[in-house]
XYZ file of C-alpha atoms in Angstrom:
365
model
C 10.425 -22.666 -30.473
C 9.353 -25.852 -28.690
C 10.863 -27.787 -25.796
C 11.953 -31.157 -27.130
C 13.740 -32.543 -24.077
C 13.801 -31.886 -20.335
C 16.124 -33.724 -17.974
C 16.345 -33.400 -14.187
C 19.261 -34.715 -12.170
C 19.079 -34.722 -8.356
C 16.471 -31.988 -8.587
C 13.966 -31.843 -5.701
C 12.716 -35.426 -5.300
C 14.077 -36.727 -8.623
C 17.307 -38.687 -8.872
C 16.883 -38.567 -12.632
C 13.904 -37.805 -14.833
C 13.808 -37.313 -18.582
C 10.833 -36.165 -20.626
C 10.334 -35.294 -24.293
C 7.273 -33.017 -24.257
C 4.756 -32.874 -27.058
C 4.947 -29.781 -29.263
C 1.315 -29.248 -28.242
C -0.130 -30.498 -24.959
C 1.731 -32.618 -22.412
C -0.329 -33.885 -19.473
C 1.610 -34.991 -16.405
C -0.771 -37.100 -14.342
C -0.344 -38.696 -10.942
C -1.479 -38.561 -7.307
C -0.659 -35.686 -4.998
C 2.813 -35.331 -3.472
C 4.721 -37.277 -6.136
C 6.605 -34.324 -7.639
C 4.460 -33.169 -10.557
C 4.836 -29.518 -9.529
C 8.616 -29.960 -9.371
C 8.633 -30.527 -13.137
C 6.709 -27.285 -13.726
C 9.139 -25.483 -11.430
C 12.146 -26.872 -13.278
C 10.838 -25.613 -16.630
C 10.125 -22.189 -15.171
C 13.635 -21.978 -13.716
C 15.306 -22.581 -17.107
C 12.961 -20.250 -18.981
C 12.035 -17.378 -16.646
C 14.990 -18.068 -14.255
C 12.498 -17.781 -11.380
C 10.211 -20.144 -9.530
C 6.695 -19.238 -8.436
C 7.534 -20.978 -5.149
C 10.297 -18.446 -4.394
C 12.509 -21.142 -2.803
C 15.959 -20.822 -1.375
C 18.058 -22.253 -4.251
C 19.579 -24.857 -1.943
C 16.092 -26.365 -1.552
C 16.233 -27.423 -5.210
C 18.951 -29.994 -4.493
C 17.787 -33.511 -3.689
C 18.311 -34.454 -0.074
C 21.796 -35.851 0.525
C 23.222 -34.570 -2.783
C 25.716 -31.788 -3.362
C 24.214 -30.345 -6.529
C 21.256 -30.501 -8.897
C 20.969 -29.957 -12.636
C 18.204 -29.098 -15.069
C 18.828 -29.479 -18.814
C 16.403 -28.121 -21.386
C 16.590 -28.498 -25.146
C 14.347 -26.495 -27.475
C 14.201 -26.445 -31.255
C 12.622 -24.498 -34.088
C 13.674 -25.548 -37.561
C 17.466 -25.291 -37.667
C 17.574 -23.249 -34.447
C 18.705 -25.057 -31.310
C 18.599 -23.771 -27.749
C 20.154 -25.685 -24.876
C 19.827 -24.206 -21.412
C 21.409 -25.746 -18.341
C 20.974 -24.829 -14.700
C 23.430 -26.070 -12.077
C 22.680 -25.353 -8.434
C 24.640 -26.547 -5.400
C 23.508 -27.156 -1.850
C 24.954 -23.796 -0.821
C 22.428 -22.090 -3.080
C 24.733 -20.985 -5.896
C 23.077 -21.071 -9.340
C 24.917 -21.172 -12.659
C 23.246 -20.948 -16.064
C 24.725 -21.869 -19.415
C 23.245 -21.420 -22.881
C 24.488 -23.622 -25.720
C 27.544 -24.459 -23.622
C 28.451 -20.888 -22.665
C 28.192 -19.859 -19.017
C 26.057 -16.750 -18.508
C 27.139 -14.312 -15.817
C 23.706 -12.726 -15.469
C 20.382 -14.493 -15.155
C 18.899 -11.764 -17.344
C 20.913 -13.219 -20.254
C 18.759 -16.345 -19.966
C 15.308 -15.073 -18.964
C 13.012 -14.826 -21.951
C 15.135 -16.726 -24.475
C 12.277 -19.200 -24.308
C 9.535 -17.296 -22.442
C 7.039 -19.050 -20.186
C 3.762 -18.260 -18.467
C 2.891 -20.215 -15.325
C -0.591 -20.561 -13.830
C -0.971 -22.114 -10.365
C -3.838 -22.394 -7.862
C -2.271 -19.553 -5.857
C -2.897 -17.246 -8.826
C -6.628 -17.743 -8.352
C -6.355 -15.591 -5.238
C -4.745 -12.751 -7.145
C -7.686 -10.326 -6.760
C -7.964 -10.402 -2.983
C -4.480 -11.662 -2.142
C -1.583 -9.500 -0.936
C -0.292 -6.682 -3.125
C 3.041 -8.462 -3.364
C 1.430 -11.190 -5.482
C 0.123 -8.712 -8.055
C 3.420 -6.824 -8.158
C 5.350 -10.070 -8.625
C 3.052 -11.175 -11.455
C 3.649 -8.067 -13.531
C 7.353 -7.786 -12.677
C 8.141 -11.460 -13.371
C 6.585 -10.992 -16.796
C 8.561 -7.792 -17.350
C 11.879 -9.532 -16.661
C 11.235 -11.999 -19.475
C 10.248 -9.277 -21.917
C 13.069 -6.808 -21.325
C 16.585 -7.012 -19.842
C 16.189 -3.354 -18.883
C 13.092 -4.148 -16.836
C 14.914 -6.924 -14.997
C 17.980 -4.780 -14.347
C 15.871 -1.943 -12.947
C 13.965 -4.350 -10.707
C 17.178 -5.795 -9.278
C 18.986 -2.466 -8.921
C 16.003 -0.852 -7.240
C 15.612 -3.834 -4.892
C 19.275 -3.593 -3.872
C 18.936 0.144 -3.243
C 15.888 -0.374 -1.016
C 17.640 -3.137 0.948
C 20.716 -0.950 1.477
C 18.575 1.979 2.612
C 16.702 -0.318 5.002
C 20.033 -1.432 6.467
C 20.993 2.196 7.103
C 17.613 2.870 8.704
C 18.158 -0.080 11.045
C 21.587 1.300 11.919
C 20.158 4.760 12.556
C 22.404 6.333 9.906
C 21.338 9.783 8.632
C 22.762 12.208 6.079
C 25.954 11.512 4.112
C 25.816 8.009 2.693
C 22.150 7.702 3.694
C 21.271 10.712 1.541
C 23.029 9.088 -1.426
C 20.856 5.993 -1.034
C 17.747 8.172 -0.759
C 18.655 9.500 -4.175
C 19.243 6.007 -5.544
C 15.860 4.767 -4.325
C 14.071 7.782 -5.798
C 15.844 7.732 -9.169
C 15.746 3.981 -9.738
C 12.228 3.743 -8.332
C 10.987 6.344 -10.798
C 12.452 4.554 -13.805
C 11.221 1.192 -12.567
C 7.632 2.270 -11.907
C 7.370 3.917 -15.331
C 8.355 0.628 -16.978
C 5.891 -1.237 -14.773
C 3.037 1.096 -15.628
C 3.689 0.774 -19.354
C 3.620 -3.022 -19.162
C 0.588 -3.038 -16.872
C -1.372 -0.894 -19.324
C -0.570 -3.302 -22.133
C -1.409 -6.376 -20.052
C -4.709 -5.041 -18.741
C -5.819 -4.062 -22.236
C -5.545 -7.731 -23.220
C -6.986 -9.009 -19.924
C -10.033 -6.756 -20.281
C -10.861 -8.201 -23.689
C -10.651 -11.757 -22.414
C -12.566 -11.054 -19.227
C -15.420 -9.432 -21.110
C -15.702 -12.463 -23.399
C -15.773 -14.930 -20.493
C -18.045 -12.916 -18.184
C -20.793 -12.096 -20.659
C -20.034 -8.400 -20.904
C -18.665 -7.302 -17.513
C -15.942 -4.677 -17.764
C -12.541 -5.302 -16.225
C -10.468 -2.308 -15.214
C -7.754 -1.358 -12.746
C -6.257 1.476 -10.794
C -2.709 1.866 -9.578
C -2.227 2.745 -5.922
C 1.191 4.303 -5.584
C 3.201 5.061 -2.471
C 4.823 8.184 -3.818
C 2.345 10.733 -2.531
C 1.627 12.628 -5.733
C -0.144 10.089 -7.942
C 2.656 8.304 -9.775
C 0.318 6.801 -12.320
C -0.564 10.298 -13.514
C 2.961 10.977 -14.751
C 5.502 9.226 -16.974
C 8.199 11.846 -16.421
C 11.085 10.195 -14.545
C 12.262 13.431 -12.971
C 8.813 14.289 -11.653
C 8.238 10.798 -10.285
C 11.677 10.763 -8.613
C 10.916 14.066 -6.892
C 7.589 12.636 -5.772
C 9.263 9.595 -4.203
C 11.902 11.771 -2.562
C 9.287 14.142 -1.128
C 7.290 11.227 0.231
C 10.395 9.806 1.942
C 10.969 13.213 3.544
C 7.358 13.405 4.662
C 7.450 9.964 6.223
C 10.993 10.222 7.567
C 10.036 9.942 11.239
C 7.838 6.917 10.574
C 10.550 5.238 8.501
C 13.090 5.750 11.271
C 10.696 4.317 13.818
C 9.797 1.296 11.690
C 13.294 1.020 10.158
C 11.987 0.333 6.664
C 11.514 2.277 3.410
C 7.844 3.177 3.055
C 7.852 5.094 -0.236
C 8.386 3.638 -3.694
C 7.087 1.028 -6.144
C 7.992 -1.898 -3.862
C 4.940 -0.902 -1.799
C 2.531 -0.061 -4.642
C -0.622 -2.012 -5.395
C -2.681 -2.898 -8.466
C -6.389 -2.699 -7.723
C -8.599 -4.809 -9.971
C -12.013 -3.331 -10.769
C -15.131 -4.973 -12.189
C -17.663 -2.596 -13.723
C -15.866 0.253 -11.961
C -15.997 -1.284 -8.473
C -13.089 -2.533 -6.378
C -13.089 -6.307 -6.867
C -11.377 -6.831 -3.513
C -14.601 -5.849 -1.774
C -17.306 -7.651 -3.695
C -16.010 -10.049 -6.390
C -17.485 -13.543 -6.176
C -15.231 -16.592 -6.248
C -16.232 -17.155 -9.858
C -15.343 -13.583 -10.807
C -11.984 -13.882 -9.047
C -11.173 -17.024 -11.011
C -12.199 -15.365 -14.266
C -9.933 -12.393 -13.509
C -6.979 -14.681 -12.808
C -7.575 -16.659 -15.985
C -7.969 -13.482 -18.057
C -4.701 -12.151 -16.587
C -2.800 -15.315 -17.522
C -4.257 -15.451 -21.021
C -3.250 -11.812 -21.386
C 0.319 -12.704 -20.393
C 0.421 -15.208 -23.251
C -0.831 -12.542 -25.683
C 1.612 -9.890 -24.444
C 4.614 -12.218 -24.697
C 3.657 -13.075 -28.263
C 3.033 -9.415 -29.109
C 6.330 -8.139 -27.669
C 8.732 -10.979 -28.460
C 6.989 -12.245 -31.620
C 7.081 -15.805 -30.339
C 4.750 -17.934 -28.296
C 5.590 -18.745 -24.677
C 5.472 -22.150 -23.068
C 2.325 -22.359 -20.933
C 2.783 -24.128 -17.589
C -0.399 -25.113 -15.760
C 0.051 -26.585 -12.306
C -3.107 -28.403 -11.188
C -5.455 -25.537 -12.090
C -7.985 -27.544 -14.103
C -9.512 -28.912 -10.901
C -9.987 -25.346 -9.646
C -11.885 -24.131 -12.722
C -15.441 -24.885 -13.784
C -16.272 -26.318 -17.205
C -16.714 -22.904 -18.840
C -13.352 -21.588 -17.674
C -11.620 -24.857 -18.524
C -13.027 -24.495 -22.029
C -11.625 -20.962 -22.307
C -8.222 -22.188 -21.203
C -8.429 -25.128 -23.594
C -8.873 -22.719 -26.514
C -5.440 -21.272 -25.792
C -3.955 -24.737 -25.396
C -5.403 -25.545 -28.827
C -3.888 -22.431 -30.441
C -0.414 -23.860 -31.000
C 0.907 -22.820 -27.582
C 3.113 -25.570 -26.184
C 1.548 -26.471 -22.854
C 2.646 -28.635 -19.941
C -0.084 -29.304 -17.414
C -0.136 -31.300 -14.187
C -3.260 -33.009 -12.918
C -4.485 -35.845 -10.752
C -7.266 -36.679 -13.197
C -7.317 -36.733 -17.001
C -11.109 -36.506 -16.852
C -10.792 -32.721 -17.043
C -9.777 -33.075 -20.704
C -11.953 -34.018 -23.645
C -11.306 -37.223 -25.541
C -10.285 -35.116 -28.539
C -7.636 -33.275 -26.496
C -6.327 -36.503 -24.987
C -6.036 -38.095 -28.425
C -3.551 -35.450 -29.569
C -1.680 -35.071 -26.270
C 1.274 -36.752 -24.645
C 0.178 -38.212 -21.297
C 3.037 -38.786 -18.841
C 2.160 -40.854 -15.745
C 4.200 -39.931 -12.662
C 4.585 -42.204 -9.641
C 6.693 -41.635 -6.577
C 10.172 -40.543 -7.626
C 13.164 -42.424 -6.240
C 14.658 -40.670 -3.235
């Protein structure tokens, strides 16, 4: 399925913008600070229902307006998909698919899957653990409604337990939320580990090809106390999380925050068996990030049996010629791609000849 039309109305800095992307490569070119990234964000919001910027929804509405809208149309043969996002300046988001309002965002995520690659992703290896967790979990939400539901339910349970810790509440209702965090956390981390194993299998293959034989691996650092990644039994993992909460009870009460569970886990990237956080060169870090994103494309296609839309936000300038070539191979493999750039010189004449180039100036405010 390919995007055939994208329309923005009072979204970010655009009063109105309409684009009909190429079924192959669309290059959005223009100077910095004109709103190119806003187009990438809009596509991600109506495909993955999330933005890599993690904005407050009210920030999506153009200044001085009461609401914004994003309309996407995608087609494949006789199949038609129309997704609409309405968001008001109070931050309320409403999605509709083919004219029918969807109560849950999970009913929209993954209908047309997307993979986004931004300059921030290049710091994935040495960046905060939250970035690596978000990368795998955002992918999981598009692949499985169950994954998304577990992520949301577990997040709500942790927030509620944190509220009780701040209030100094113990026993009774607090114990019930302890159980919720342990049970939901166990189910959630098992889903995460299964997806991570599949993703890293693909990432390892791509990294080895691009690095000339270096081996990419990973380890999973859990915050459950008994080695979560060694078990896929939900009951055992739940007991592990519960025991760790008991062990760290005094510290949690002092800090007023939940310290055990998958919301505090980390994914450690390894190159030839060594922790990449400690020694990976800038080039190796970029190769890891690229391999991870190419693996996301492969996993989406393997699980959903359809290709995702690939969204590249100004990453060509951050990659050397060899890595740009590796990325270009994917762009050339019938994956619909929308890329932003300040300079079309990063693309070969052959690629430009079969691409749609969309110049962007300063949008009307």
